[in-house]
Short mmCIF file of C-alpha atoms in Angstrom, two decimals:
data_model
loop_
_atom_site.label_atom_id
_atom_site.label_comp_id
_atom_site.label_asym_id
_atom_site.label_seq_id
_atom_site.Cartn_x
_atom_site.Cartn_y
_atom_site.Cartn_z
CA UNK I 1 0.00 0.00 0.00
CA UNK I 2 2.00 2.80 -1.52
CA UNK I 3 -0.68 5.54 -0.87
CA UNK I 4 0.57 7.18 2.03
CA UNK I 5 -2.85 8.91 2.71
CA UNK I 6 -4.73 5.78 2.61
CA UNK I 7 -2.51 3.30 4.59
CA UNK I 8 -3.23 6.35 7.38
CA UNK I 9 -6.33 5.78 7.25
CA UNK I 10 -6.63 1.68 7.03
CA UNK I 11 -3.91 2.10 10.07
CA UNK I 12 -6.30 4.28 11.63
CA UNK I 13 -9.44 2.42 11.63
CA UNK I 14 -7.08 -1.00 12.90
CA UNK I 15 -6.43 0.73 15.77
CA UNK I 16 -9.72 2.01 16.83
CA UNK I 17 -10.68 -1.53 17.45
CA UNK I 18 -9.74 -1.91 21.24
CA UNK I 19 -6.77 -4.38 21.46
CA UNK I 20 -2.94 -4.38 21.39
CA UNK I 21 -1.76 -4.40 17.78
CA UNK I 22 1.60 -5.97 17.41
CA UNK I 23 3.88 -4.34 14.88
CA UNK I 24 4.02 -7.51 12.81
CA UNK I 25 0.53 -8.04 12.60
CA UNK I 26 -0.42 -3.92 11.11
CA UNK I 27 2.80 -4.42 8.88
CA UNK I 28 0.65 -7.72 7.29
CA UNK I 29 -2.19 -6.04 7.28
CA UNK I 30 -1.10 -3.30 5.57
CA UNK I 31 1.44 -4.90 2.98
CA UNK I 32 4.43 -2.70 4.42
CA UNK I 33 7.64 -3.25 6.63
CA UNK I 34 7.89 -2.78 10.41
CA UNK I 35 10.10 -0.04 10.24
CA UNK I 36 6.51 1.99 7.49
CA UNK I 37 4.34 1.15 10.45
CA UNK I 38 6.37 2.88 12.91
CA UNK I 39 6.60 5.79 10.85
CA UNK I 40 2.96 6.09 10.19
CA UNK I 41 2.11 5.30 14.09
CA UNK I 42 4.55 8.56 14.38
CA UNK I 43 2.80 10.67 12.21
CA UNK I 44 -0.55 9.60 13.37
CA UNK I 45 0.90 11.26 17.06
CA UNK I 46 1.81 14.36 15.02
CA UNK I 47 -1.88 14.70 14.26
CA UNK I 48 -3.02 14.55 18.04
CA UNK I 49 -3.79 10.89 17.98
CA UNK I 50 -2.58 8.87 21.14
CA UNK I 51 -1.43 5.73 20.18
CA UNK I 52 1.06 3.90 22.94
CA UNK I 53 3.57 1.68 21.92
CA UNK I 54 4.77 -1.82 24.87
CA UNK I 55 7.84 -3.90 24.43
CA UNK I 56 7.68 -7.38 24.94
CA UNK I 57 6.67 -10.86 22.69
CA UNK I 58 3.40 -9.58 23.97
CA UNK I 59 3.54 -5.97 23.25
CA UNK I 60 2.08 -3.47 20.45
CA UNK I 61 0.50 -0.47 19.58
CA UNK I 62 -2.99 0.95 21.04
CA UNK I 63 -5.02 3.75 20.27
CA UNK I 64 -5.89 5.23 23.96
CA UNK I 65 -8.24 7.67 25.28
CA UNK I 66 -6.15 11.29 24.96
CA UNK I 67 -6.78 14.84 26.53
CA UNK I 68 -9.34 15.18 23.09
CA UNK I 69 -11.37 13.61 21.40
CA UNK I 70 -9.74 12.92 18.04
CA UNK I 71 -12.02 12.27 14.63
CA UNK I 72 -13.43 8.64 14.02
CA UNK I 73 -13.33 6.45 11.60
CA UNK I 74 -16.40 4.15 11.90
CA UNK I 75 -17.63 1.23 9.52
CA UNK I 76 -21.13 1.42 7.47
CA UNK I 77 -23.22 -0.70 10.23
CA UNK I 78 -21.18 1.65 13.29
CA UNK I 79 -22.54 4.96 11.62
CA UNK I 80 -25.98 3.38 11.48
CA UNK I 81 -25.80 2.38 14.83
CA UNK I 82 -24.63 6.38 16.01
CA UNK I 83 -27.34 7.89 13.98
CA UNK I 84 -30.19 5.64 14.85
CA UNK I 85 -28.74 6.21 18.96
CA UNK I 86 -28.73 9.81 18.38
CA UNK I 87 -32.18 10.18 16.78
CA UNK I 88 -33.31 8.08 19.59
CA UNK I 89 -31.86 10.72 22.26
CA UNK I 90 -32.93 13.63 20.17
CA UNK I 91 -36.66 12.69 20.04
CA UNK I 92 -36.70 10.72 23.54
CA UNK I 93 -36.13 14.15 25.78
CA UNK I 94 -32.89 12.61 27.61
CA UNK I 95 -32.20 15.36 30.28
CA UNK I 96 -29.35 17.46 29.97
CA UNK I 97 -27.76 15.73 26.16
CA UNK I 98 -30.82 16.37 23.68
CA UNK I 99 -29.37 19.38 22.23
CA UNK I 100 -25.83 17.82 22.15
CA UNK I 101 -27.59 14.87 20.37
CA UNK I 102 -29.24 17.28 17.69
CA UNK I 103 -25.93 18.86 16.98
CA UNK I 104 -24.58 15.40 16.59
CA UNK I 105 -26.92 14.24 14.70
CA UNK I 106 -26.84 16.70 12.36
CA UNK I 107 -23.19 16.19 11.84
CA UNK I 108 -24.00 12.39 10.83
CA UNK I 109 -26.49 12.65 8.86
CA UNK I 110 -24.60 15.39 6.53
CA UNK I 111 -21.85 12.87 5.32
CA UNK I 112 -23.87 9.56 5.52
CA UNK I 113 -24.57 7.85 2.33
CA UNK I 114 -27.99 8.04 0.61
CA UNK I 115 -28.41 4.31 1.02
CA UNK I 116 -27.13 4.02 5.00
CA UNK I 117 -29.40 7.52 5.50
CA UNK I 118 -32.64 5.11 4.07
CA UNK I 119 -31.53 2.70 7.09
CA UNK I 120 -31.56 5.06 9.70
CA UNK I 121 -34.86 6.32 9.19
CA UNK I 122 -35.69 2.62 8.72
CA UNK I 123 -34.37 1.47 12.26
CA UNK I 124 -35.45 4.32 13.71
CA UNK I 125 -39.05 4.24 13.00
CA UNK I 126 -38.96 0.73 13.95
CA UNK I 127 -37.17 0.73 16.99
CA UNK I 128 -38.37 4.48 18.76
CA UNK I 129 -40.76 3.12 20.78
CA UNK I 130 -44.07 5.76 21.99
CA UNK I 131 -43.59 7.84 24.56
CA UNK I 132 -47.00 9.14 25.08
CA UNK I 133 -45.49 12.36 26.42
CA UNK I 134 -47.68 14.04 23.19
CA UNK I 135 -46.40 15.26 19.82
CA UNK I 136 -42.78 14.22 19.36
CA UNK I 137 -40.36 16.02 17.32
CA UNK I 138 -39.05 14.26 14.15
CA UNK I 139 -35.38 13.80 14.27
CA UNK I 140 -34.97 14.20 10.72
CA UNK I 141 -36.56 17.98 11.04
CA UNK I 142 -34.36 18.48 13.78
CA UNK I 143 -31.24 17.74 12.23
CA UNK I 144 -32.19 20.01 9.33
CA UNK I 145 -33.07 22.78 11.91
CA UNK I 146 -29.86 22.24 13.44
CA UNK I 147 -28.14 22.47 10.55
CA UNK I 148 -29.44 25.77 9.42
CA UNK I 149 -28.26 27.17 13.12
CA UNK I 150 -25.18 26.25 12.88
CA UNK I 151 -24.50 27.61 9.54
CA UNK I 152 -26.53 31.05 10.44
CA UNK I 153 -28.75 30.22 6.85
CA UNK I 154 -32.22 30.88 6.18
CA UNK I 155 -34.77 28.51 6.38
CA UNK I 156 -38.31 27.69 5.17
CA UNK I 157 -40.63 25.43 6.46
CA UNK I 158 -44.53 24.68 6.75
CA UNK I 159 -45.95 25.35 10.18
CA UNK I 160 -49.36 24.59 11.31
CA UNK I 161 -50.84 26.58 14.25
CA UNK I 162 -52.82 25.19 17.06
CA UNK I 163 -56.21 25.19 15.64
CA UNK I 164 -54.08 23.15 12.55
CA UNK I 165 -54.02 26.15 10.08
CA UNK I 166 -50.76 25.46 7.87
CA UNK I 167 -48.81 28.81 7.04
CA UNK I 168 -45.61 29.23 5.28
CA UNK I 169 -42.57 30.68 7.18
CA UNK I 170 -39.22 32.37 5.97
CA UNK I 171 -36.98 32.55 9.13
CA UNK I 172 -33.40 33.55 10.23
CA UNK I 173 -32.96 30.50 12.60
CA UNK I 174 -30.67 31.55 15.88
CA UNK I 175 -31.39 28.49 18.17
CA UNK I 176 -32.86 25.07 19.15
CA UNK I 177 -34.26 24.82 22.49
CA UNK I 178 -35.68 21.54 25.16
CA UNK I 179 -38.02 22.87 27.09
CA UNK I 180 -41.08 21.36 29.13
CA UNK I 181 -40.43 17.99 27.16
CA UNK I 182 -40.55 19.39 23.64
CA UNK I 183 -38.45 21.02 21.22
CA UNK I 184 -38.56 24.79 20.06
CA UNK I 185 -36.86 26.77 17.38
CA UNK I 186 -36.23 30.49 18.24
CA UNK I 187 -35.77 32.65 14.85
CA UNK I 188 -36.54 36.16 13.39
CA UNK I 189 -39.77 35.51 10.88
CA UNK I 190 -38.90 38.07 8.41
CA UNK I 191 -42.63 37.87 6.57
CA UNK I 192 -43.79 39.45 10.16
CA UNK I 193 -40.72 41.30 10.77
CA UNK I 194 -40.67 40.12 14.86
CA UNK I 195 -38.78 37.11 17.00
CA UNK I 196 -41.13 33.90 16.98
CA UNK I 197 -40.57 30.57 18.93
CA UNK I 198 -42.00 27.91 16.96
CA UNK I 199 -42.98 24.06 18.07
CA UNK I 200 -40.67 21.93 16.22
CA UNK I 201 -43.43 18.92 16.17
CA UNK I 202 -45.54 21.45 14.46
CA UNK I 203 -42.37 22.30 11.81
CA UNK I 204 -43.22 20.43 8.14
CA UNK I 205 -40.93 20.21 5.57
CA UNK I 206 -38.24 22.82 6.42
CA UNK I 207 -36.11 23.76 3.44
CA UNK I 208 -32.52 25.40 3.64
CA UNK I 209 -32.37 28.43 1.34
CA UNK I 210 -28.40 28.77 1.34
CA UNK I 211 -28.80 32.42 1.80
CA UNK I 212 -26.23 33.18 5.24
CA UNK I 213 -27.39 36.30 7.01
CA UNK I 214 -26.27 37.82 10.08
CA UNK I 215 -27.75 37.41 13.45
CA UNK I 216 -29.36 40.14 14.50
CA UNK I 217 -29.80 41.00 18.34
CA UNK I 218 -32.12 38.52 20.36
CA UNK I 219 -34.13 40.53 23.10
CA UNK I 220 -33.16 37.97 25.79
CA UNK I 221 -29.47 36.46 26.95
CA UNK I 222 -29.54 33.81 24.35
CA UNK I 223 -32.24 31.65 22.68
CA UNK I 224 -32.94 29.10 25.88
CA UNK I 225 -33.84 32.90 27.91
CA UNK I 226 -35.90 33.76 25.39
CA UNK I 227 -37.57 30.71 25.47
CA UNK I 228 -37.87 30.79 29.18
CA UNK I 229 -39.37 34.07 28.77
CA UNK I 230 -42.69 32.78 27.68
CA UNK I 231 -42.98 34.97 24.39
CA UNK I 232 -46.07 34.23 22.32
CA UNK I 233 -46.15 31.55 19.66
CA UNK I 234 -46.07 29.01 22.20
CA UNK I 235 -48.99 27.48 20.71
CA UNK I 236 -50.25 25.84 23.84
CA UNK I 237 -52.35 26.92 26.71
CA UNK I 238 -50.47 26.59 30.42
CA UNK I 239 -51.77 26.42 33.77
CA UNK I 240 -50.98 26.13 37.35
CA UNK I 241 -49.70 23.12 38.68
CA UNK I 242 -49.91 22.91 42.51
CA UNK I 243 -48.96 19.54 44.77
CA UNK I 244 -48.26 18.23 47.50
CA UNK I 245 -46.54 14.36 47.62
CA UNK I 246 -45.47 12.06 50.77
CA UNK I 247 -42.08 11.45 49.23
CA UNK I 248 -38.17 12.84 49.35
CA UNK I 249 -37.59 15.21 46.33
CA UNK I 250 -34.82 12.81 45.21
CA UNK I 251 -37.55 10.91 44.55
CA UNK I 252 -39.82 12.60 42.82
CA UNK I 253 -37.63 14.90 40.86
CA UNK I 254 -37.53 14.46 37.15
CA UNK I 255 -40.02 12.06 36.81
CA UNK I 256 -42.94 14.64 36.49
CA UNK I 257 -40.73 15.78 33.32
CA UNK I 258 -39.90 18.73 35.87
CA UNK I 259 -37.62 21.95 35.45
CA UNK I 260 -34.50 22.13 37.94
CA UNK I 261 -35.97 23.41 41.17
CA UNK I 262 -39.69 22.91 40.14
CA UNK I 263 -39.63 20.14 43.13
CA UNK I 264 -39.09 21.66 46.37
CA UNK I 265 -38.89 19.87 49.85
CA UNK I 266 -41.43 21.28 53.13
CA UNK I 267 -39.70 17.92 54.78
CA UNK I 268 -37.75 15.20 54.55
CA UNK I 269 -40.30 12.65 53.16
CA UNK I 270 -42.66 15.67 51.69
CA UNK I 271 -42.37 17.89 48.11
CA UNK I 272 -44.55 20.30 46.60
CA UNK I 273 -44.76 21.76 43.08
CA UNK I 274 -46.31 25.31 42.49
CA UNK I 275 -45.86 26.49 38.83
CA UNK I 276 -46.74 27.03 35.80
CA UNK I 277 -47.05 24.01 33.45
CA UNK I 278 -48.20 23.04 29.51
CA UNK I 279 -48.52 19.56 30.34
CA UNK I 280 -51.23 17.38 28.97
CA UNK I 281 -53.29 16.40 32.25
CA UNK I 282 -53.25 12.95 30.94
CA UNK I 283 -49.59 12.29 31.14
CA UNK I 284 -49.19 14.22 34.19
CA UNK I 285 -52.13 11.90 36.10
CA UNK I 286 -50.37 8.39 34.83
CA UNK I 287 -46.76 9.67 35.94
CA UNK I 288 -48.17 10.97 39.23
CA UNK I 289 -49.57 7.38 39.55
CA UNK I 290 -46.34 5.75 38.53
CA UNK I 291 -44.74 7.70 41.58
CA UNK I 292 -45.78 4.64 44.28
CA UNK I 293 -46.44 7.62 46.71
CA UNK I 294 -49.00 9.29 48.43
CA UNK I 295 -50.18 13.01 46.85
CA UNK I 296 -53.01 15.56 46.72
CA UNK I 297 -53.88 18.00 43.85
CA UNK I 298 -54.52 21.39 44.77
CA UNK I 299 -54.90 22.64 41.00
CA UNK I 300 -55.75 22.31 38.39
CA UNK I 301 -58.67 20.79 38.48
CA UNK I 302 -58.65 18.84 35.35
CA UNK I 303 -56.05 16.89 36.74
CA UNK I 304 -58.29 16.00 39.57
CA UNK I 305 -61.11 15.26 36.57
CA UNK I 306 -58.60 12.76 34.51
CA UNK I 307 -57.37 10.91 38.58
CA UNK I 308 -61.35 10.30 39.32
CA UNK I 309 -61.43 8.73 35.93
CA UNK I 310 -58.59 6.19 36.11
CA UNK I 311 -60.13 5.61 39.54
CA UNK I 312 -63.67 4.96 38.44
CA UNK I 313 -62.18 2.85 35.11
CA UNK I 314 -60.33 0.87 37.65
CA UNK I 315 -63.05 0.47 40.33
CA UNK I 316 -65.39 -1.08 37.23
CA UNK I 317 -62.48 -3.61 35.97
CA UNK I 318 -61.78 -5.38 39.39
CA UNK I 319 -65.11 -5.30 39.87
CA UNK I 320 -67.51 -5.33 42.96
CA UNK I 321 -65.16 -5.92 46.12
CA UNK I 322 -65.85 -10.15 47.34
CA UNK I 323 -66.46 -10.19 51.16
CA UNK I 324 -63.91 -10.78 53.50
CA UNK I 325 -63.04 -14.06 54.00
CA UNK I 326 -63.86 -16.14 57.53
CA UNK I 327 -61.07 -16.73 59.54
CA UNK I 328 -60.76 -20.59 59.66
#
């Protein structure tokens, strides 16, 4: 293998697979001497790659973990794998990495192959399973959104309003945002000349335009403060969310899909939440069920509506309750 470039590269991928290559073995692999190989293990150092070197019958070369994280080289079924993990994390709401898994994503899905794209959205639609958390955002939108952030370029897209209404939007996109267990894109709509936040799940068909503009100022720190901020286009009503439940907060926070410091401890076996919510009642009764504790709703009262119903469904499948049995 006389092409310099490429026997990097073949060298490179050998050594991503975690073992202890000896020196005779790469030089096989790669039809080259011993003394190539040590060369090219050199100038893959020069490039910020750490590969370690042990003496020995038993020693070799490894590629170790370093103070950065060099670039990959990863085989067709690997970047299938990546993609199909990070759509799973963008649409599933993980705490704290869905943004990080958009970016990602968007990164993989760029340089992916028409055919191994085809797979992902294959896998993925097969293997996502429901979270019944309501509309879910579609990974494929988001990685286009994400895109169109990152290189500060116009976008189009189709967006449909809460009453359904479809509209057409031309947008300056200048964030992505998680927030109360959906997705929102922040941008300047430059048909209405004003800052919108729009519900990905209610994004169609968004279309790059190539045209690069230049940010212009955000009335807020940075997209996630505007966001916080509660502007309108929200496209969903809130309400207030008051409780009271019998358990520790380490217990109860983050499985209510809760905001850092949403959950807030009168005790050490007692929480309450007091704030502003856009939850679907459903979800919220079934998780507050799910909890295994003991907890009163103070508002709002469709909550308490949706909690008498799952009662009175489950009263009417166990049926009448049989007498109590005679002690023997």
């Amino acid at each position: 293998m006389n092409d310099t470039p490429a026997r990097l590269l073949r060298l490179l991928s050998l050594l991503q697979t975690p073992r202890e290559w000896p020196g005779s073995e790469l030089a096989e692999r790669l039809g080259v001497t011993d003394r190539t190989v040590r060369r090219d293990i050199d100038r893959l150092r020069e490039l910020g790659y750490p590969v370690t070197a042990t003496l020995g019958a038993t020693g070799g070369y490894r590629l170790v973990a370093g103070a950065a994280m060099p670039p990959l080289l990863v085989a067709d079924d690997e970047a299938v794998a990546i993609a199909v993990g990070l759509r799973t994390a963008a649409g599933a709401g993980v705490a704290g990495i869905e943004e990080a898994a958009v970016r990602a994503l968007a990164k993989v899905e760029q340089v992916l192959p028409t055919k191994l794209r085809r797979r992902v959205r294959v896998l993925a639609v097969a293997l996502t399973p429901p979270t019944g958390d309501g509309p879910a955002a579609d990974p494929e939108v988001l990685a286009t959104l994400a895109a169109t952030v990152a290189n500060r370029e116009r976008v189009r897209f189709a967006y449909r309003d809460e009453a359904g209404t479809e509209s057409r939007r031309n947008a300056e996109p200048v964030g992505l945002v998680p927030a109360r267990r959906r997705w929102y894109l922040v941008g300047y709509d430059l048909d209405r000349a004003d800052w919108r936040v729009y519900r990905v799940d209610r994004i169609d068909r968004p279309q790059p335009t190539a045209a690069r503009f230049t940010p212009r100022p955000l009335p807020a720190a940075d997209a996630a403060a505007y966001v916080a901020g509660g502007r309108t286009d929200w496209g969903s009503p809130t309400f207030r969310l008051r409780l009271t439940i019998h358990a520790p907060v380490a217990r109860v926070a983050g499985r209510l899909g809760d905001e850092p410091g949403e959950v807030v401890a009168i005790g050490a076996d007692t929480c309450r939440i007091d704030t502003l919510r856009d939850d679907a009642p459903e979800w919220l009764a079934h998780r507050l069920l799910g909890l295994g504790a003991e907890f009163e709703v103070h508002e709002p009262p469709e909550l308490s509506a949706h909690l008498r119903a799952i009662a009175e469904r489950a009263g009417r499948a166990i049926g009448p309750h049989p007498p109590p049995r005679a002690d023997a």
